[in-house]
């Protein structure tokens, strides 16, 4: 403002070229396998409803935030109309593309207890077996299975809670009888 003093080392103003902007997004730890430089991304901001900007993943920061367990990713978006402003809130979608050759099951088949992840494997002849698994990515109602199942294994999708609770009861009765 007119009449103000400026001390040495104090910034008088900042000049920025907003024809292209960087957007910092946090990606959950279990999703970082899908993110890589060059992948395409979309950006939406509440201040500009109905508008979509298309950009790319520019840089993945080297370490995760220990509190949020997220990785910061820098995205680059063209902004020719300069409608995107610094510090706007945004929703970002990064298109990682499908992973090929993975074992996946319907999300409904996975039982998550908080301590472990289990599926009920159909053994045939009306027999079932609870199997501990390690799950990976989840998308569109499907879950990647990293270990615990083999290709071709059949899992129960409906009623597995009843089967799992019945097997838990039977195991408890066996332990009591011993």
mmCIF file of C-alpha atoms in Angstrom:
data_model
loop_
_atom_site.group_PDB
_atom_site.id
_atom_site.type_symbol
_atom_site.label_atom_id
_atom_site.label_comp_id
_atom_site.label_asym_id
_atom_site.label_seq_id
_atom_site.Cartn_x
_atom_site.Cartn_y
_atom_site.Cartn_z
ATOM 1 C CA UNK A 1 0.000 0.000 0.000
ATOM 2 C CA UNK A 2 1.111 3.541 -0.552
ATOM 3 C CA UNK A 3 3.356 4.797 2.229
ATOM 4 C CA UNK A 4 4.329 1.350 3.578
ATOM 5 C CA UNK A 5 7.943 0.465 4.253
ATOM 6 C CA UNK A 6 9.637 -2.640 2.898
ATOM 7 C CA UNK A 7 12.422 -4.234 4.922
ATOM 8 C CA UNK A 8 15.379 -6.002 3.263
ATOM 9 C CA UNK A 9 14.541 -9.628 2.481
ATOM 10 C CA UNK A 10 10.787 -9.010 2.676
ATOM 11 C CA UNK A 11 8.704 -10.098 -0.326
ATOM 12 C CA UNK A 12 6.882 -7.216 -1.955
ATOM 13 C CA UNK A 13 4.800 -9.378 -4.285
ATOM 14 C CA UNK A 14 4.729 -12.785 -5.918
ATOM 15 C CA UNK A 15 4.462 -13.351 -9.641
ATOM 16 C CA UNK A 16 3.018 -16.664 -10.794
ATOM 17 C CA UNK A 17 2.206 -18.058 -14.210
ATOM 18 C CA UNK A 18 -1.114 -19.848 -13.751
ATOM 19 C CA UNK A 19 -1.374 -21.103 -17.341
ATOM 20 C CA UNK A 20 -0.343 -24.471 -15.905
ATOM 21 C CA UNK A 21 -0.899 -25.507 -12.287
ATOM 22 C CA UNK A 22 0.414 -28.175 -9.967
ATOM 23 C CA UNK A 23 -2.054 -30.012 -7.782
ATOM 24 C CA UNK A 24 -0.916 -31.981 -4.746
ATOM 25 C CA UNK A 25 -3.030 -35.036 -3.987
ATOM 26 C CA UNK A 26 -2.732 -37.631 -1.237
ATOM 27 C CA UNK A 27 -2.965 -41.262 -2.359
ATOM 28 C CA UNK A 28 -3.652 -44.023 0.155
ATOM 29 C CA UNK A 29 -0.798 -46.445 0.744
ATOM 30 C CA UNK A 30 -2.704 -49.437 -0.635
ATOM 31 C CA UNK A 31 -3.339 -47.577 -3.921
ATOM 32 C CA UNK A 32 0.177 -46.408 -4.780
ATOM 33 C CA UNK A 33 0.842 -49.393 -7.061
ATOM 34 C CA UNK A 34 -1.624 -47.855 -9.522
ATOM 35 C CA UNK A 35 0.043 -44.430 -9.643
ATOM 36 C CA UNK A 36 3.042 -43.596 -11.822
ATOM 37 C CA UNK A 37 4.371 -40.513 -13.618
ATOM 38 C CA UNK A 38 2.603 -40.015 -16.926
ATOM 39 C CA UNK A 39 -0.725 -41.541 -15.852
ATOM 40 C CA UNK A 40 -3.750 -39.448 -16.760
ATOM 41 C CA UNK A 41 -5.853 -37.615 -14.181
ATOM 42 C CA UNK A 42 -9.040 -35.570 -13.962
ATOM 43 C CA UNK A 43 -9.695 -32.593 -11.709
ATOM 44 C CA UNK A 44 -12.974 -31.085 -10.518
ATOM 45 C CA UNK A 45 -13.363 -28.107 -8.178
ATOM 46 C CA UNK A 46 -16.552 -27.103 -6.332
ATOM 47 C CA UNK A 47 -15.986 -23.476 -7.361
ATOM 48 C CA UNK A 48 -16.416 -24.431 -11.037
ATOM 49 C CA UNK A 49 -19.273 -26.978 -11.120
ATOM 50 C CA UNK A 50 -19.519 -29.072 -14.254
ATOM 51 C CA UNK A 51 -15.968 -28.313 -15.389
ATOM 52 C CA UNK A 52 -13.363 -31.056 -15.732
ATOM 53 C CA UNK A 53 -9.637 -30.518 -16.301
ATOM 54 C CA UNK A 54 -7.457 -33.263 -17.739
ATOM 55 C CA UNK A 55 -3.839 -33.600 -16.674
ATOM 56 C CA UNK A 56 -1.115 -36.071 -15.787
ATOM 57 C CA UNK A 57 0.800 -37.405 -12.808
ATOM 58 C CA UNK A 58 4.050 -35.453 -12.719
ATOM 59 C CA UNK A 59 5.924 -36.609 -9.596
ATOM 60 C CA UNK A 60 5.588 -39.030 -6.669
ATOM 61 C CA UNK A 61 7.128 -37.802 -3.448
ATOM 62 C CA UNK A 62 9.652 -40.234 -1.912
ATOM 63 C CA UNK A 63 8.007 -40.917 1.459
ATOM 64 C CA UNK A 64 4.605 -41.489 3.025
ATOM 65 C CA UNK A 65 3.034 -39.318 5.683
ATOM 66 C CA UNK A 66 3.296 -41.469 8.849
ATOM 67 C CA UNK A 67 0.036 -40.141 10.347
ATOM 68 C CA UNK A 68 -2.262 -40.411 7.320
ATOM 69 C CA UNK A 69 -0.438 -43.317 5.586
ATOM 70 C CA UNK A 70 -0.709 -41.428 2.301
ATOM 71 C CA UNK A 71 1.764 -40.565 -0.447
ATOM 72 C CA UNK A 72 1.750 -37.054 -1.864
ATOM 73 C CA UNK A 73 1.527 -36.988 -5.649
ATOM 74 C CA UNK A 74 2.057 -33.907 -7.810
ATOM 75 C CA UNK A 75 -0.250 -33.581 -10.794
ATOM 76 C CA UNK A 76 0.102 -31.122 -13.670
ATOM 77 C CA UNK A 77 -2.950 -29.519 -15.309
ATOM 78 C CA UNK A 78 -3.161 -27.025 -18.182
ATOM 79 C CA UNK A 79 -5.084 -23.938 -17.045
ATOM 80 C CA UNK A 80 -5.351 -21.742 -20.166
ATOM 81 C CA UNK A 81 -8.368 -19.749 -18.885
ATOM 82 C CA UNK A 82 -6.720 -19.386 -15.460
ATOM 83 C CA UNK A 83 -9.889 -20.604 -13.734
ATOM 84 C CA UNK A 84 -7.878 -22.736 -11.287
ATOM 85 C CA UNK A 85 -6.491 -20.653 -8.437
ATOM 86 C CA UNK A 86 -3.895 -21.462 -5.780
ATOM 87 C CA UNK A 87 -5.263 -23.205 -2.661
ATOM 88 C CA UNK A 88 -8.594 -24.274 -4.192
ATOM 89 C CA UNK A 89 -10.116 -27.501 -2.893
ATOM 90 C CA UNK A 90 -10.343 -30.153 -5.584
ATOM 91 C CA UNK A 91 -11.436 -33.705 -6.276
ATOM 92 C CA UNK A 92 -8.925 -35.712 -8.297
ATOM 93 C CA UNK A 93 -9.267 -39.011 -10.129
ATOM 94 C CA UNK A 94 -6.051 -40.720 -11.244
ATOM 95 C CA UNK A 95 -6.486 -43.350 -13.934
ATOM 96 C CA UNK A 96 -4.077 -46.106 -13.054
ATOM 97 C CA UNK A 97 -5.430 -48.668 -15.459
ATOM 98 C CA UNK A 98 -6.248 -52.282 -14.739
ATOM 99 C CA UNK A 99 -3.650 -54.691 -13.420
ATOM 100 C CA UNK A 100 -3.420 -57.825 -15.507
ATOM 101 C CA UNK A 101 -3.125 -61.408 -14.325
ATOM 102 C CA UNK A 102 -4.378 -60.873 -10.777
ATOM 103 C CA UNK A 103 -6.554 -63.207 -8.748
ATOM 104 C CA UNK A 104 -9.748 -61.453 -7.708
ATOM 105 C CA UNK A 105 -12.983 -62.323 -5.954
ATOM 106 C CA UNK A 106 -16.292 -60.519 -5.431
ATOM 107 C CA UNK A 107 -16.083 -58.029 -2.543
ATOM 108 C CA UNK A 108 -19.072 -59.742 -0.903
ATOM 109 C CA UNK A 109 -17.016 -62.943 -0.461
ATOM 110 C CA UNK A 110 -14.420 -61.267 1.790
ATOM 111 C CA UNK A 111 -15.043 -61.350 5.551
ATOM 112 C CA UNK A 112 -13.052 -58.645 7.346
ATOM 113 C CA UNK A 113 -13.023 -59.156 11.123
ATOM 114 C CA UNK A 114 -10.628 -56.391 12.070
ATOM 115 C CA UNK A 115 -7.976 -58.946 13.035
ATOM 116 C CA UNK A 116 -7.927 -60.954 9.822
ATOM 117 C CA UNK A 117 -9.442 -61.338 6.377
ATOM 118 C CA UNK A 118 -11.199 -64.607 5.587
ATOM 119 C CA UNK A 119 -13.055 -66.195 2.704
ATOM 120 C CA UNK A 120 -15.086 -69.368 2.876
ATOM 121 C CA UNK A 121 -13.739 -71.839 0.336
ATOM 122 C CA UNK A 122 -16.126 -74.398 -1.148
ATOM 123 C CA UNK A 123 -14.514 -77.868 -1.030
ATOM 124 C CA UNK A 124 -17.385 -79.706 -2.752
ATOM 125 C CA UNK A 125 -19.954 -82.187 -1.429
ATOM 126 C CA UNK A 126 -21.425 -79.496 0.845
ATOM 127 C CA UNK A 127 -18.124 -78.970 2.690
ATOM 128 C CA UNK A 128 -16.587 -75.570 3.329
ATOM 129 C CA UNK A 129 -13.394 -74.270 4.852
ATOM 130 C CA UNK A 130 -12.596 -70.774 6.152
ATOM 131 C CA UNK A 131 -9.306 -69.600 4.646
ATOM 132 C CA UNK A 132 -7.251 -66.595 5.727
ATOM 133 C CA UNK A 133 -6.304 -64.363 2.791
ATOM 134 C CA UNK A 134 -4.361 -61.183 2.169
ATOM 135 C CA UNK A 135 -6.294 -58.730 0.032
ATOM 136 C CA UNK A 136 -4.926 -56.069 -2.264
ATOM 137 C CA UNK A 137 -6.632 -53.451 -4.395
ATOM 138 C CA UNK A 138 -10.413 -53.060 -4.375
ATOM 139 C CA UNK A 139 -12.362 -51.748 -7.332
ATOM 140 C CA UNK A 140 -15.897 -51.988 -8.680
ATOM 141 C CA UNK A 141 -17.048 -54.637 -6.240
ATOM 142 C CA UNK A 142 -13.990 -56.863 -6.687
ATOM 143 C CA UNK A 143 -11.000 -57.499 -4.431
ATOM 144 C CA UNK A 144 -7.516 -58.591 -5.466
ATOM 145 C CA UNK A 145 -6.258 -61.604 -3.483
ATOM 146 C CA UNK A 146 -2.505 -61.541 -2.914
ATOM 147 C CA UNK A 147 -2.269 -64.823 -0.999
ATOM 148 C CA UNK A 148 -4.397 -67.563 0.513
ATOM 149 C CA UNK A 149 -6.243 -68.717 -2.617
ATOM 150 C CA UNK A 150 -5.273 -70.279 -5.917
ATOM 151 C CA UNK A 151 -6.798 -69.741 -9.353
ATOM 152 C CA UNK A 152 -9.803 -72.016 -9.722
ATOM 153 C CA UNK A 153 -10.699 -72.076 -6.015
ATOM 154 C CA UNK A 154 -14.410 -71.526 -5.424
ATOM 155 C CA UNK A 155 -15.501 -69.158 -2.673
ATOM 156 C CA UNK A 156 -18.867 -68.564 -1.043
ATOM 157 C CA UNK A 157 -20.353 -65.193 -1.926
ATOM 158 C CA UNK A 158 -23.662 -65.358 -0.044
ATOM 159 C CA UNK A 159 -24.257 -66.724 3.463
ATOM 160 C CA UNK A 160 -20.557 -67.064 4.259
ATOM 161 C CA UNK A 161 -21.055 -65.388 7.641
ATOM 162 C CA UNK A 162 -23.359 -68.224 8.656
ATOM 163 C CA UNK A 163 -20.892 -70.867 7.481
ATOM 164 C CA UNK A 164 -17.959 -69.077 9.172
ATOM 165 C CA UNK A 165 -19.834 -68.660 12.463
ATOM 166 C CA UNK A 166 -20.938 -72.335 12.356
ATOM 167 C CA UNK A 167 -17.340 -73.501 11.823
ATOM 168 C CA UNK A 168 -16.186 -71.255 14.674
ATOM 169 C CA UNK A 169 -18.809 -72.788 16.953
ATOM 170 C CA UNK A 170 -17.814 -76.314 15.972
ATOM 171 C CA UNK A 171 -14.137 -75.550 16.586
ATOM 172 C CA UNK A 172 -15.021 -74.148 20.014
ATOM 173 C CA UNK A 173 -17.044 -77.257 20.897
ATOM 174 C CA UNK A 174 -14.108 -79.471 19.811
ATOM 175 C CA UNK A 175 -11.709 -77.524 22.030
ATOM 176 C CA UNK A 176 -14.148 -77.792 24.978
ATOM 177 C CA UNK A 177 -14.494 -81.574 24.476
ATOM 178 C CA UNK A 178 -10.704 -82.028 24.494
#
